[in-house]
Coordinates of C-alpha atoms in Angstrom, one line a residue:
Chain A
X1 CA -23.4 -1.4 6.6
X2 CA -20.1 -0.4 5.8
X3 CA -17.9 -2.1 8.7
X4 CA -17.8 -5.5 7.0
X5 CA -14.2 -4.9 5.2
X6 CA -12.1 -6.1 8.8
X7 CA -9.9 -8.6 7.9
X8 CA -10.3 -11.9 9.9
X9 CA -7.7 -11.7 12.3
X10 CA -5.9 -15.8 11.3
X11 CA -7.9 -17.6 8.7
X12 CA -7.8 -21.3 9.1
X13 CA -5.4 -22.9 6.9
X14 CA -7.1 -23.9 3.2
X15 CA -6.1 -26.5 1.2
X16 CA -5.2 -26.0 -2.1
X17 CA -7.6 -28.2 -3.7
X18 CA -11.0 -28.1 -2.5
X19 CA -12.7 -30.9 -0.8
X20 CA -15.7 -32.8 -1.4
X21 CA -17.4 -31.4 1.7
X22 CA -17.2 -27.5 0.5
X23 CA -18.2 -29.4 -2.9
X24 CA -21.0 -30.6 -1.5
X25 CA -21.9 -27.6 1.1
X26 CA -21.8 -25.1 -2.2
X27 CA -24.3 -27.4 -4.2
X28 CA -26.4 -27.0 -1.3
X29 CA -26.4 -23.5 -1.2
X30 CA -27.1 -23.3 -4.7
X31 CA -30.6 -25.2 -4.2
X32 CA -31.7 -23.3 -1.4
X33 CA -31.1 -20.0 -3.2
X34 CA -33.6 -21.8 -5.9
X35 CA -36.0 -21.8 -3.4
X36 CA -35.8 -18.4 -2.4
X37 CA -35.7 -17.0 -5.7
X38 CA -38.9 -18.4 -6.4
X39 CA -40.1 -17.2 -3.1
X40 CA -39.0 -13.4 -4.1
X41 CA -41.0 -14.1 -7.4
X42 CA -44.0 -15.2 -5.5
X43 CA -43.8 -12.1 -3.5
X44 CA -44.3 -9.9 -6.1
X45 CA -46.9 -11.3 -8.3
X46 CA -49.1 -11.8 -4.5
X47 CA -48.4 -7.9 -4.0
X48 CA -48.8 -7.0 -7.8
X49 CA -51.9 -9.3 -7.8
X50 CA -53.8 -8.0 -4.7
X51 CA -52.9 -4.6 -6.2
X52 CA -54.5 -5.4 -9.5
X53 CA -57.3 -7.2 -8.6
X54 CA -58.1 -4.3 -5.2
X55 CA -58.2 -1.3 -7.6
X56 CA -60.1 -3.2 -10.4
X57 CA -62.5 -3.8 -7.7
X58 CA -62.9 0.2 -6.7
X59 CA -61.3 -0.6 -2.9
X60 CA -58.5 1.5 -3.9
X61 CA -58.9 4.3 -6.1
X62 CA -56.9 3.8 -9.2
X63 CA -57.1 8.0 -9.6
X64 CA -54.5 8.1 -6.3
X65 CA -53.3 4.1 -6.7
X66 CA -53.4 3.6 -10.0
X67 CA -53.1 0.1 -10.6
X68 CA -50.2 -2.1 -12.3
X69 CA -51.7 -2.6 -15.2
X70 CA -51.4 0.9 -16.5
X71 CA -48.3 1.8 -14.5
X72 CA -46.5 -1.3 -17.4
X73 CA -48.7 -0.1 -19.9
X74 CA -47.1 3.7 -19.0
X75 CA -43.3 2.0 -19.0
X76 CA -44.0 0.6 -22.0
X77 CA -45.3 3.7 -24.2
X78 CA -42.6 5.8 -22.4
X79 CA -39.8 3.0 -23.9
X80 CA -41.6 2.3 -27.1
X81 CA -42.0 5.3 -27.8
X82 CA -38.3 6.8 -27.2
X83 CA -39.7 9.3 -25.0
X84 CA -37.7 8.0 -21.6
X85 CA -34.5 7.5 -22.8
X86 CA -33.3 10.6 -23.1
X87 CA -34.6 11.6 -19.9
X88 CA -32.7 8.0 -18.1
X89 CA -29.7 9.4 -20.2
X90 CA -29.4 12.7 -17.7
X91 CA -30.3 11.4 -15.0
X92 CA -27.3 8.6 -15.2
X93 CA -25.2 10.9 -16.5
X94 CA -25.8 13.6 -13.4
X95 CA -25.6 10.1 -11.0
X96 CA -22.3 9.2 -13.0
X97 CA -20.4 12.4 -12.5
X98 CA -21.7 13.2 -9.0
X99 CA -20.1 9.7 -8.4
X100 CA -17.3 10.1 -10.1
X101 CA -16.7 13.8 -8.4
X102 CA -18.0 12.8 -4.9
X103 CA -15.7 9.6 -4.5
X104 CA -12.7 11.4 -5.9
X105 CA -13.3 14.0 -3.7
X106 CA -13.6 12.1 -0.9
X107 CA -11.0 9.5 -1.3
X108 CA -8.3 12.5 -1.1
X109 CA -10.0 14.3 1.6
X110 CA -10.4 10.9 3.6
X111 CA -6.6 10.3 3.1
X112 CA -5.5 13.9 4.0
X113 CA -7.1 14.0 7.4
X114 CA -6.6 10.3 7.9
X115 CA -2.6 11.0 7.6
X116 CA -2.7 14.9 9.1
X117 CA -3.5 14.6 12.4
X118 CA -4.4 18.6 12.8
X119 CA -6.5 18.5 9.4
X120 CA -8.8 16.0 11.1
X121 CA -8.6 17.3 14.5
X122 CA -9.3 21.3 12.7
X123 CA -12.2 19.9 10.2
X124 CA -14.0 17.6 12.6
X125 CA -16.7 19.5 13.8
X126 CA -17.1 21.1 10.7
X127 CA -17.8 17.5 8.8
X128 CA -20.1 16.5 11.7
X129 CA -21.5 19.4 11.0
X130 CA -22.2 19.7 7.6
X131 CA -22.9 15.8 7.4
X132 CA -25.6 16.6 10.0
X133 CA -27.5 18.8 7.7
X134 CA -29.9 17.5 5.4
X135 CA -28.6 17.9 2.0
X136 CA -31.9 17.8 0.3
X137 CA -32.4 21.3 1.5
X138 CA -29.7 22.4 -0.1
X139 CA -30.8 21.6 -3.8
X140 CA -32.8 25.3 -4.1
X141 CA -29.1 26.4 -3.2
X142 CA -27.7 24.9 -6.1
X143 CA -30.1 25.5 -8.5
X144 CA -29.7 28.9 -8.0
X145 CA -25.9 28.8 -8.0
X146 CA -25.4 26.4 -10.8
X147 CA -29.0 26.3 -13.0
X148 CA -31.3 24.3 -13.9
X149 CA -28.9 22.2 -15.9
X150 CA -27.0 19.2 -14.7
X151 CA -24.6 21.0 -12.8
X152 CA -26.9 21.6 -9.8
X153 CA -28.2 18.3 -9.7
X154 CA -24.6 17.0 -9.8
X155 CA -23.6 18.9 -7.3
X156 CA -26.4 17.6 -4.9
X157 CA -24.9 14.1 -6.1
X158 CA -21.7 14.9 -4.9
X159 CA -22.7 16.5 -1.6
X160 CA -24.3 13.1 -0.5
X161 CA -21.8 10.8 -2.2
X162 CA -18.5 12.6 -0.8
X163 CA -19.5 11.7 3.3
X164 CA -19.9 8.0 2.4
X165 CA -17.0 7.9 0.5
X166 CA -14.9 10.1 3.0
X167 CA -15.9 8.5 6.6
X168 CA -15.4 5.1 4.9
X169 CA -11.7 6.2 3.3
X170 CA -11.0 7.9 6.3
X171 CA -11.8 4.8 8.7
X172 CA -10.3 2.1 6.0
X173 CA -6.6 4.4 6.5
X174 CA -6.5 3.9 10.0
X175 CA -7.6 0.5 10.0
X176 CA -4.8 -0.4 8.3
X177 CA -2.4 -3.4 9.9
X178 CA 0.7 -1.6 11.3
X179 CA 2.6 -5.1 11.1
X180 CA 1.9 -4.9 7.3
X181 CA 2.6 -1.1 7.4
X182 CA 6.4 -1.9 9.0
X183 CA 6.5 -4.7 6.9
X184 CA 6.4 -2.5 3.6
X185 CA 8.3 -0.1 5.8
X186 CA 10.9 -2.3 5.8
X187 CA 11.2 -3.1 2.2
X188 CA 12.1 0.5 1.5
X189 CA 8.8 2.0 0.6
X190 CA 9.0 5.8 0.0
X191 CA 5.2 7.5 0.8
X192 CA 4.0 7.3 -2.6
X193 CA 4.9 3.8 -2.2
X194 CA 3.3 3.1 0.9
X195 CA 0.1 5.1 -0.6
X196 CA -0.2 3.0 -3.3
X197 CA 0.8 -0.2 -2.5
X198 CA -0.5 -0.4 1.3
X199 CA -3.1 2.5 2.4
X200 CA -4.8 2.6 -0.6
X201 CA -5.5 -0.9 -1.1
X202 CA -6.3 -1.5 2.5
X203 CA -9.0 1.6 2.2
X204 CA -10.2 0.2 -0.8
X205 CA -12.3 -2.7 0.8
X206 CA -14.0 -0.2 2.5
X207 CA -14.4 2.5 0.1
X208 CA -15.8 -0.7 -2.1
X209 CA -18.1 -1.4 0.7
X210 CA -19.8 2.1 0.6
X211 CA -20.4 2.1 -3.3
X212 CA -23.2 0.4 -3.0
X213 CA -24.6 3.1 -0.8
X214 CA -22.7 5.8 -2.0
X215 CA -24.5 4.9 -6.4
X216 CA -27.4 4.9 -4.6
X217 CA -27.5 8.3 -3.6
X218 CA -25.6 9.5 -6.4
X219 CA -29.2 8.9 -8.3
X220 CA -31.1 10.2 -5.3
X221 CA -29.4 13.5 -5.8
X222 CA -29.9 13.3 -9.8
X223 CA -33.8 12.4 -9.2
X224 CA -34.5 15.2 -6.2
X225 CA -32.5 17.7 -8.2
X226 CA -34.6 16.9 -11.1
X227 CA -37.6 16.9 -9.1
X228 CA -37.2 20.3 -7.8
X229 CA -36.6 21.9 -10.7
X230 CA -35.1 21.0 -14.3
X231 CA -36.6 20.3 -17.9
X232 CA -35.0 16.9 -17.9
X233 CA -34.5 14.1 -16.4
X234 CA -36.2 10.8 -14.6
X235 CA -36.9 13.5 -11.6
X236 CA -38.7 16.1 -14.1
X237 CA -40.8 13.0 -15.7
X238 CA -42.2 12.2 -12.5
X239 CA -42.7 16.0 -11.5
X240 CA -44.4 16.1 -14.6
X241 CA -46.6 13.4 -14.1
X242 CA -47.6 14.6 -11.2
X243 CA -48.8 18.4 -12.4
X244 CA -51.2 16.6 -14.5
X245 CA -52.6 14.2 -12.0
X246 CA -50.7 11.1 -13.6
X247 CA -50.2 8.7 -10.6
X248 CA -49.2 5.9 -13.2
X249 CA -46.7 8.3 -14.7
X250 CA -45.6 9.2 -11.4
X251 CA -45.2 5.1 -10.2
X252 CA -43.7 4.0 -13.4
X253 CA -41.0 6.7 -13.0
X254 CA -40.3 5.4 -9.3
X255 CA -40.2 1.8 -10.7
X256 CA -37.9 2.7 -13.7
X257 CA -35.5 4.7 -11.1
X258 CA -35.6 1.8 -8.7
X259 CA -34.9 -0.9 -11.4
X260 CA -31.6 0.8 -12.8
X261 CA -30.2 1.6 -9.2
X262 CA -30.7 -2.4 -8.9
X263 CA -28.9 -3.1 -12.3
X264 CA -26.0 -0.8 -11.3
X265 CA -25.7 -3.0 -7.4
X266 CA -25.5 -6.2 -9.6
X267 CA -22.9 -4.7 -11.7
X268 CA -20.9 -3.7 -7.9
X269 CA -21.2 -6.7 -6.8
X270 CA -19.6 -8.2 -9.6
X271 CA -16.6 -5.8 -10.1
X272 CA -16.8 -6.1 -6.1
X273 CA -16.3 -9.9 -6.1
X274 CA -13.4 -9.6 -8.8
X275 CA -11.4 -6.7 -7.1
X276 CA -11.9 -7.8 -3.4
X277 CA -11.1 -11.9 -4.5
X278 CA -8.2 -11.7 -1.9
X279 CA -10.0 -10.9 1.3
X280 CA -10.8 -14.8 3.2
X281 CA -14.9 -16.4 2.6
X282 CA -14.4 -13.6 -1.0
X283 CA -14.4 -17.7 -3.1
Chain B
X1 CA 33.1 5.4 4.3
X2 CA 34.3 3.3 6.7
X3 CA 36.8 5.3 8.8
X4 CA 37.9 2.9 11.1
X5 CA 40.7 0.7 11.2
X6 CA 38.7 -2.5 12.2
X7 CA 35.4 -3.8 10.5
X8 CA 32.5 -2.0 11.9
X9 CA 30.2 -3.7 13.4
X10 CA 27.0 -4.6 11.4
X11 CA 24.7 -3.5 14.2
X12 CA 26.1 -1.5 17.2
X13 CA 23.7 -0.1 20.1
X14 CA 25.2 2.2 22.7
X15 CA 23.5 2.9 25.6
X16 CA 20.1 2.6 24.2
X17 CA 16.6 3.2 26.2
X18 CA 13.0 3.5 25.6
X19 CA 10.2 5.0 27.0
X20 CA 6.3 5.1 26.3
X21 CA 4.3 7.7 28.0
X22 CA 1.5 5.3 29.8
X23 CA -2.1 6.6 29.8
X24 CA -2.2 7.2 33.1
X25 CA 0.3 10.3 32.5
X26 CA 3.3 8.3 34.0
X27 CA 6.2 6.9 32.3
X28 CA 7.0 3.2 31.5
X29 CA 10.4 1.9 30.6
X30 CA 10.6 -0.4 28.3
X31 CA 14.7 -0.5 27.5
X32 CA 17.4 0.8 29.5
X33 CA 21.3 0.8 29.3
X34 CA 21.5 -1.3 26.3
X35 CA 24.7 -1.6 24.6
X36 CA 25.7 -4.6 22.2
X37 CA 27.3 -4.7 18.6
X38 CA 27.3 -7.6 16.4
X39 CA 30.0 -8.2 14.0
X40 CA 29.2 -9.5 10.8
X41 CA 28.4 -12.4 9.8
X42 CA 27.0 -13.4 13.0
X43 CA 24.1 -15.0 14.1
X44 CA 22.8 -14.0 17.3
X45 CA 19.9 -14.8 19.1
X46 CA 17.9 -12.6 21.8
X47 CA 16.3 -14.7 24.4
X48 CA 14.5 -13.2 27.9
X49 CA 10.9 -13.7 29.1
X50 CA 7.6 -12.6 27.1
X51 CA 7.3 -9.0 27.6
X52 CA 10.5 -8.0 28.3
X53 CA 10.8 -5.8 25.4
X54 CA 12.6 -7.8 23.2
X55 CA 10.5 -6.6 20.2
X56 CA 11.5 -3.1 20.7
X57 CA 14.9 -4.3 20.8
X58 CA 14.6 -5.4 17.2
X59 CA 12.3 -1.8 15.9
X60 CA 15.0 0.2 17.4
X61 CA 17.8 -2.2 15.4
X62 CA 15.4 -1.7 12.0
X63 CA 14.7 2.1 12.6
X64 CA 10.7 2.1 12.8
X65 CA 11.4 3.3 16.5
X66 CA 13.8 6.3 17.3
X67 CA 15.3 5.6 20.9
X68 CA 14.8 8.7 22.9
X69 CA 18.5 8.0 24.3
X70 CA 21.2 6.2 23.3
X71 CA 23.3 5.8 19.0
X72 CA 22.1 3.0 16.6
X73 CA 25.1 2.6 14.1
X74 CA 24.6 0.3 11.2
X75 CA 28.2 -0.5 9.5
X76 CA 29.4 2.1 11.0
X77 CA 27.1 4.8 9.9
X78 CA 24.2 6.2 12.6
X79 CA 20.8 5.0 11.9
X80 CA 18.5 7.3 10.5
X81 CA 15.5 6.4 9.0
X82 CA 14.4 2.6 8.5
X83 CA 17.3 0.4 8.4
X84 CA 17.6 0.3 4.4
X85 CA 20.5 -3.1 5.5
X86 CA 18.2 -4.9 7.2
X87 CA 15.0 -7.2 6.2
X88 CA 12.4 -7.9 8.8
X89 CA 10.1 -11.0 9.5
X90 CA 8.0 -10.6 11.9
X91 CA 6.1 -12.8 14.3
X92 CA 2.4 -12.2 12.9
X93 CA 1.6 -12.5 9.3
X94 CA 2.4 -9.1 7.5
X95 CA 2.0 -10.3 4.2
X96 CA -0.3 -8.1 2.1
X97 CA -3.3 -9.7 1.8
X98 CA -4.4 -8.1 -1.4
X99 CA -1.4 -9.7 -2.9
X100 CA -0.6 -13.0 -4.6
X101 CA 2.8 -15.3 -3.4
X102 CA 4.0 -14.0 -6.2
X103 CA 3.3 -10.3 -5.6
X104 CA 4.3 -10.4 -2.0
X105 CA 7.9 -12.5 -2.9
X106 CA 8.2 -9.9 -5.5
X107 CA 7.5 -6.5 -3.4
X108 CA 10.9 -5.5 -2.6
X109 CA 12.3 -5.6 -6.2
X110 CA 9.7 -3.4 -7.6
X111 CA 10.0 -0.8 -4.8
X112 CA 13.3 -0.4 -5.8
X113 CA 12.6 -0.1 -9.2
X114 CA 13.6 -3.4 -10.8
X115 CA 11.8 -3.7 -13.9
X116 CA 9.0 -6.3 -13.5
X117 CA 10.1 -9.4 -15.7
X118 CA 13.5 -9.1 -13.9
X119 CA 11.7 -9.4 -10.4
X120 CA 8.9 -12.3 -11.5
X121 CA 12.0 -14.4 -12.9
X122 CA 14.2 -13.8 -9.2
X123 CA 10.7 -14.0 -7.1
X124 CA 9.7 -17.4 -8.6
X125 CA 13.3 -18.9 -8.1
X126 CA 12.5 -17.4 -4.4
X127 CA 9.4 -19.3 -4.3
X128 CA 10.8 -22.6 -5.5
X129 CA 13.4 -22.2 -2.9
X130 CA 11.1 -21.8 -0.1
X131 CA 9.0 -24.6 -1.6
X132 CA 6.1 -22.9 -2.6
X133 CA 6.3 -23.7 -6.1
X134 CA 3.0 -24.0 -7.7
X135 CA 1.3 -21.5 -5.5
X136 CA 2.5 -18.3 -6.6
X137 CA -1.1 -17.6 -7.4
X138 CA -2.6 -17.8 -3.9
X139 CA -3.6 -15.1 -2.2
X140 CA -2.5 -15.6 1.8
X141 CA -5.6 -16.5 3.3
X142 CA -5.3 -19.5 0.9
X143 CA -2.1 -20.8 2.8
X144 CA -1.5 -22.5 5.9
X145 CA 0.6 -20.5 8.5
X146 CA 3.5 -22.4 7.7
X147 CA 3.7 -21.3 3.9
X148 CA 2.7 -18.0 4.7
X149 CA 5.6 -17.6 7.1
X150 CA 7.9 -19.1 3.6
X151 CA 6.3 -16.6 1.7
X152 CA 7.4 -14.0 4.2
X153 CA 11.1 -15.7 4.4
X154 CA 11.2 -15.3 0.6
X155 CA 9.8 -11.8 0.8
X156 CA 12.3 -10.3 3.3
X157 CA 15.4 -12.5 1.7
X158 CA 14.7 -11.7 -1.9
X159 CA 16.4 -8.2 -1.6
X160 CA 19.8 -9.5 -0.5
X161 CA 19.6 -8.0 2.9
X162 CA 23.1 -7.9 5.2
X163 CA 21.3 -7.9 8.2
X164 CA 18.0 -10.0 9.0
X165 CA 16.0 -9.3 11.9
X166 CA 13.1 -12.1 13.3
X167 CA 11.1 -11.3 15.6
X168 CA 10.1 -14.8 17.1
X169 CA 9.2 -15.7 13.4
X170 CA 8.5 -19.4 13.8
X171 CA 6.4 -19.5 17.7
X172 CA 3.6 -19.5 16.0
X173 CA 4.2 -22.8 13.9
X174 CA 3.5 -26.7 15.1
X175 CA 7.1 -28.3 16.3
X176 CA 7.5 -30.1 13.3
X177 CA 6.7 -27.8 10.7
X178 CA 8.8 -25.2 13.3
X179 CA 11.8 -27.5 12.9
X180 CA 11.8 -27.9 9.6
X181 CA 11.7 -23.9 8.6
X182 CA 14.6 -23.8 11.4
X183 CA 16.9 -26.1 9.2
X184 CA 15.8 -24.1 6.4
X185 CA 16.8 -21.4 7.7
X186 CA 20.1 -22.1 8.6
X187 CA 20.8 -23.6 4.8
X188 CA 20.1 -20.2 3.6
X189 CA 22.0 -18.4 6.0
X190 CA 25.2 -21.0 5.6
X191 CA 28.3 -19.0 4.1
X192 CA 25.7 -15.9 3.6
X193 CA 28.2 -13.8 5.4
X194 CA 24.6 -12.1 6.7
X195 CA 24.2 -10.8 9.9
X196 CA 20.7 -12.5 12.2
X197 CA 19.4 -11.1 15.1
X198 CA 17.2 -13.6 16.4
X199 CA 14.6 -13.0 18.8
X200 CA 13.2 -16.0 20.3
X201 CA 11.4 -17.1 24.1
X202 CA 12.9 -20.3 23.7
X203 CA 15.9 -21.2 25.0
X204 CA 16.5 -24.5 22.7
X205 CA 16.3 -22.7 19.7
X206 CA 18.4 -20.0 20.4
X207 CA 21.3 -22.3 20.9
X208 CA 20.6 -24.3 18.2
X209 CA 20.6 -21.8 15.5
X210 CA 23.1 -19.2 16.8
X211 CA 26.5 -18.3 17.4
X212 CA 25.5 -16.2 20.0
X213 CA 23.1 -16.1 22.8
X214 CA 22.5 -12.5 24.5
X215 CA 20.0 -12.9 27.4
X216 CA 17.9 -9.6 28.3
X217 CA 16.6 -9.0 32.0
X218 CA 12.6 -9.0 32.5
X219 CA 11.3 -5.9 32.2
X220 CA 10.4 -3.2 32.9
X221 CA 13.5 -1.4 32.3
X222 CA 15.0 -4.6 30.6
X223 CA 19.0 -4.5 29.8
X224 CA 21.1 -6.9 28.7
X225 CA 22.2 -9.6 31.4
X226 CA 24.6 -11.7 29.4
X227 CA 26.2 -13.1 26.8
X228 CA 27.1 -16.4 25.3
X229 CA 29.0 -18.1 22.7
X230 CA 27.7 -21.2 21.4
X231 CA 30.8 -23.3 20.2
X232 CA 28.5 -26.1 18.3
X233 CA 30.1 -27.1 15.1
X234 CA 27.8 -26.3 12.1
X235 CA 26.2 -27.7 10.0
X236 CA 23.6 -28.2 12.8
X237 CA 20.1 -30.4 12.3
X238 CA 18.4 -28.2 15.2
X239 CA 16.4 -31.6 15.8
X240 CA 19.4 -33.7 16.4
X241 CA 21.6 -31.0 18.0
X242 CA 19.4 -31.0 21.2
X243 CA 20.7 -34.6 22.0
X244 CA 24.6 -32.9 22.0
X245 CA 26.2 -33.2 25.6
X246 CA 27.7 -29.8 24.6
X247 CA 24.3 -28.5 23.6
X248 CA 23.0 -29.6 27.5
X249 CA 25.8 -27.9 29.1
X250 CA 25.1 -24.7 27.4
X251 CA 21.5 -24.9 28.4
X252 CA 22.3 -25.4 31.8
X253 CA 24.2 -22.6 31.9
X254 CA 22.1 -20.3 30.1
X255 CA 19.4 -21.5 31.7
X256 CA 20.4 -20.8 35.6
X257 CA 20.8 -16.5 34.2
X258 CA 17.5 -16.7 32.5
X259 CA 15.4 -18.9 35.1
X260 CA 15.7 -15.7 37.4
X261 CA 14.3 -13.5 34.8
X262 CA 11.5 -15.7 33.9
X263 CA 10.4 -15.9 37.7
X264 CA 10.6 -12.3 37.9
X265 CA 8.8 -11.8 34.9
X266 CA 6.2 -14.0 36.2
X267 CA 5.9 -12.1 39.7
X268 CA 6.0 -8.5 38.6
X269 CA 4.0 -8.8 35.5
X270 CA 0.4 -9.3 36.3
X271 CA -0.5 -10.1 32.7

C-alpha cells in the first residue's frame, strides 16, 4: 500500500527525446483505458439498474433498501435546497485540520525516533500499542474531553491520520540512500541541511504515498465523530436520517461522503504526480 | 597555521586501522598499519584487489569514518569532522534524485550560502564544461550512467575542492565512454595544483592517470604494500599511453606486487 516509494536501484539509460515506440506504446494505453472507462460506467448503471428495477418490483424492500431513485432524488433536495452544504463544510473542515494536525504531528515524531535511536527503541511498544487499539472506541473519550464541537471529531482525525503518517515518515528516514547521504555529507551540509535537503525529501515519497490513505481516514474520523454525537456534520445527517427511519437519507449521506473522499484522491494524485515527477516510470 | 617549516602534506595517514564488530560477536579488520601522506598537487592512485578495503581507505581520508587507531591530518591540521578540503565521487550514483542537473551541479554553492543567481550562473558553466549543456533540466533517472557520473564530476568540482577523492568513479562505465571521462578528467585536473586520490581495481588506469601508484595488500587486515612513481610525461591520452614501452615496464612491475595480492584475495575470500 505504502511500500511503493523504493527507488529502482539503476534505471536504464533514457534518451532525451522520446521515441516512436513509447509514442506508440502510450497511444495504446490511452485506448485501452477507453475501454475500461466505459466498462466502470457499465458497472454501475447494471448495479444501479438491478437495484432500481429489484425494489420497484417489491423483492427488496425499499423501507430497508430504499432504492436509487429516491436516494438522487434525496441528494438533490438536500443540494438544492442548501440544506447539505453546511453540514459538507464541517465535516471537511474537521477532515482538513485532523489532516493537517495528524501529518504534522507525525512527520516530526517519525523524524525524531527515526534519528534517536533510544526515542524509538523507549516508544516502540508504546506505538504498537496504541496503534493496536481501535481508535473508533475512543471517540466517546473525546467527546467528553473536547465536546460536541469539532474539536473531538478532529481529534479522532488526528489519532488515525498521525500512525499512517508516522510509520511511513519513520520508514521513508531510514530508507534513505547512505551514498546520497555521504554524498551531501560531503558537500558540507550542516543537520538542518541534511534535513531539508536529503531526509526530508527522501521521506516525502513515502509520506506522499500514505496520503491517500491517511485523507481517507481523516473523513472517517470527521463522519464517526459526527455519527456518535454532534449537531453537525455529514456524520449527524446520516444519524439523523437514521432516527427517523430514512434509509435514502441515510444512503445519500454515504454516497455524498464517498464521492468527495474520491474528488480529494484525484486532487492527490495530481499534486502527487507534480511533486514526485523525479522518481523513474513518474512520466 | 601551518607550523612547519616544509609544506604539509595535503593528506597524511599515520598508522591508521579499522575495525567492524562482525555479527557473529568477533572482530574483522578491515585496515591495519596504514601510513601514507600525499603532497600537494599529486595525483595518486590506490590499486589492490576488490575487497581489500580500499573504500574505507578513502571514508577515513574524507572523515565520514573515524579510525579507531591511528591520526588523519589534512594540511597539516588533524581531521575532525567531514573533510571540509576534499570533494567525493563515488562509485554508485549519489546524485539526489529529486533534483534537476541543475540542482545537483548547484548543491554545494547553496549549502554554503552562495546566493542563488551567483550559483545557477557558475553551475551552468559547470554543466557546459562537463558537456551536459542542454540538460540542466533532467532529473537523473533521465540520464544515461555516463552523464550522470558528469553531473556528479561537476557536482563535487564546482566548490573548488583541494583534494578530490574517487572511489572507482568510472568501473561502472563502457570502455569508451570510460576513456573519454578519464581524459576529461585529467584536462580539469591539469595545472589545478589539486590533490586526487584515486581508487581504482585496474591496474592500466592507475598508471595512466597518476603520478603515483600505492598498492594495498588483500585483505583482511589490508596495509599498504608499495609504492610507485609513474615518470610518464603529461599530457597523457590514457588511450594512447597504454601503447608506451615505458607504460609496459611499469605494469610489469606493478603487476608482479599486486598479482600476489589478487591470488590471495581470490583464495581467502570466499565471496
Amino acid at each position: 500500500m505504502s511500500a511503493n516509494a523504493r527507488r529502482d536501484p539503476a534505471p536504464a539509460a533514457t534518451k532525451p527525446t522520446r521515441s516512436d515506440g513509447i509514442a506508440r506504446a502510450q497511444g495504446a494505453h490511452r485506448a485501452g483505458r477507453a475501454v475500461v472507462v466505459s466498462l466502470q460506467i457499465g458497472v454501475f448503471v447494471l448495479f444501479v439498474g438491478i437495484w432500481q428495477a429489484l425494489a420497484a418490483a417489491g423483492v427488496l424492500d425499499p423501507f430497508f433498501f430504499s432504492r436509487p431513485s429516491a436516494i438522487a432524488l434525496k441528494l438533490w433536495g438536500w443540494m438544492a435546497s442548501g440544506y447539505i452544504w453546511p453540514h459538507l463544510g464541517v465535516t471537511l473542515l474537521e477532515a482538513l485540520l485532523a489532516f493537517l494536525i495528524g501529518t504534522v504531528c507525525g512527520v516530526i515524531a517519525g523524524f525524531a525516533l527515526a534519528r534517536v535511536e533510544l526515542l524509538a527503541a523507549v516508544f516502540d511498544p508504546y506505538i504498537r500499542t496504541f496503534n493496536a487499539l481501535p481508535r473508533v472506541i475512543l471517540a466517546p473519550i473525546f467527546i467528553l474531553w473536547f465536546g460536541l464541537g469539532i474539536a473531538s471529531k478532529v481529534a479522532l482525525g488526528v489519532t488515525l491520520v498521525f500512525f499512517i503518517v508516522f510509520f511511513n515518515t519513520f520508514q521513508g528516514i531510514r530508507e534513505v540512500d547512505p551514498m546520497i547521504r555521504n554524498n551531501v555529507k560531503m558537500l558540507q551540509a550542516n543537520d538542518w541541511q541534511m534535513v531539508r535537503h536529503v531526509y526530508l525529501p527522501s521521506a516525502m515519497a513515502w509520506i506522499f504515498s500514505s496520503l491517500h490513505t491517511s485523507i481517507g481516514f481523516a473523513l472517517v474520523g470527521a463522519v464517526v465523530g459526527e455519527y456518535i454525537g454532534s449537531a453537525r456534520g455529514i456524520g449527524y445527517v446520516v444519524a439523523e436520517a437514521e432516527g427517523v427511519f430514512d434509509t435514502a437519507g441515510v444512503f445519500a449521506g454515504l454516497i455524498l461522503t464517498s464521492v468527495v473522499v474520491l474528488l480529494i484522491d484525484l486532487g492527490i494524485d495530481r499534486l502527487e504526480r507534480y511533486l514526485l515527477r523525479w522518481r523513474p516510470g513518474a512520466e | 597555521m601551518n607550523g612547519e617549516a616544509s609544506a604539509p602534506s595535503a593528506v597524511a595517514l599515520e598508522n591508521v586501522a579499522v575495525r567492524f564488530a562482525t555479527a557473529a560477536g568477533g572482530v574483522h579488520g578491515v585496515l591495519r598499519d596504514i601510513s601514507l601522506a600525499v603532497p600537494e598537487g599529486v595525483f595518486l592512485a590506490i590499486v589492490g584487489p576488490s575487497g581489500c578495503g580500499k573504500s574505507t581507505f578513502l571514508n577515513v581520508a574524507a572523515g565520514l569514518l573515524q579510525p579507531p587507531e591511528g591520526s588523519v591530518r589534512i594540511f597539516g591540521e588533524p581531521l575532525t569532522g567531514t573533510n571540509r578540503y576534499a570533494a567525493y565521487l563515488f562509485q554508485q550514483d549519489a546524485l539526489l534524485p529529486w533534483r534537476t542537473v541543475l540542482g545537483n551541479v548547484m548543491l554545494g554553492l547553496s549549502l554554503r550560502g552562495i546566493p542563488r543567481r551567483e550559483a545557477v550562473a557558475e553551475a551552468r558553466q559547470w554543466i557546459e564544461r562537463v558537456g551536459l549543456g542542454g540538460f540542466e533540466d533532467r532529473f537523473p533517472h533521465q540520464l544515461s550512467g555516463g552523464m550522470r557520473k558528469r553531473a556528479a564530476v561537476a557536482q563535487s568540482w564546482i566548490v573548488d575542492p583541494r583534494i578530490l577523492l574517487m572511489d572507482e568513479p568510472f568501473s561502472a562505465l563502457d570502455v569508451q565512454t570510460r576513456q573519454n571521462m578519464e581524459n576529461e578528467l585529467l584536462d580539469l585536473w591539469q595545472g589545478s595544483r589539486k590533490t586526487v586520490l584515486f581508487i581504482t581495481h585496474d591496474l592500466e588506469e592507475a598508471i595512466a592517470l597518476a603520478d603515483e601508484v600505492v598498492v594495498i595488500t588483500a585483505g583482511p587486515n589490508a596495509t599498504v604494500k608499495g609504492r610507485y612513481a609513474v615518470g610518464l610525461a603529461r599530457p597523457r591520452d590514457v588511450a594512447e599511453i597504454r601503447l608506451d614501452p615505458e607504460f609496459n615496464a611499469l605494469y610489469r612491475q606493478i603487476w608482479d606486487d599486486l598479482r600476489v595480492e589478487v591470488k590471495r584475495s581470490r583464495n581467502d575470500v570466499p565471496s
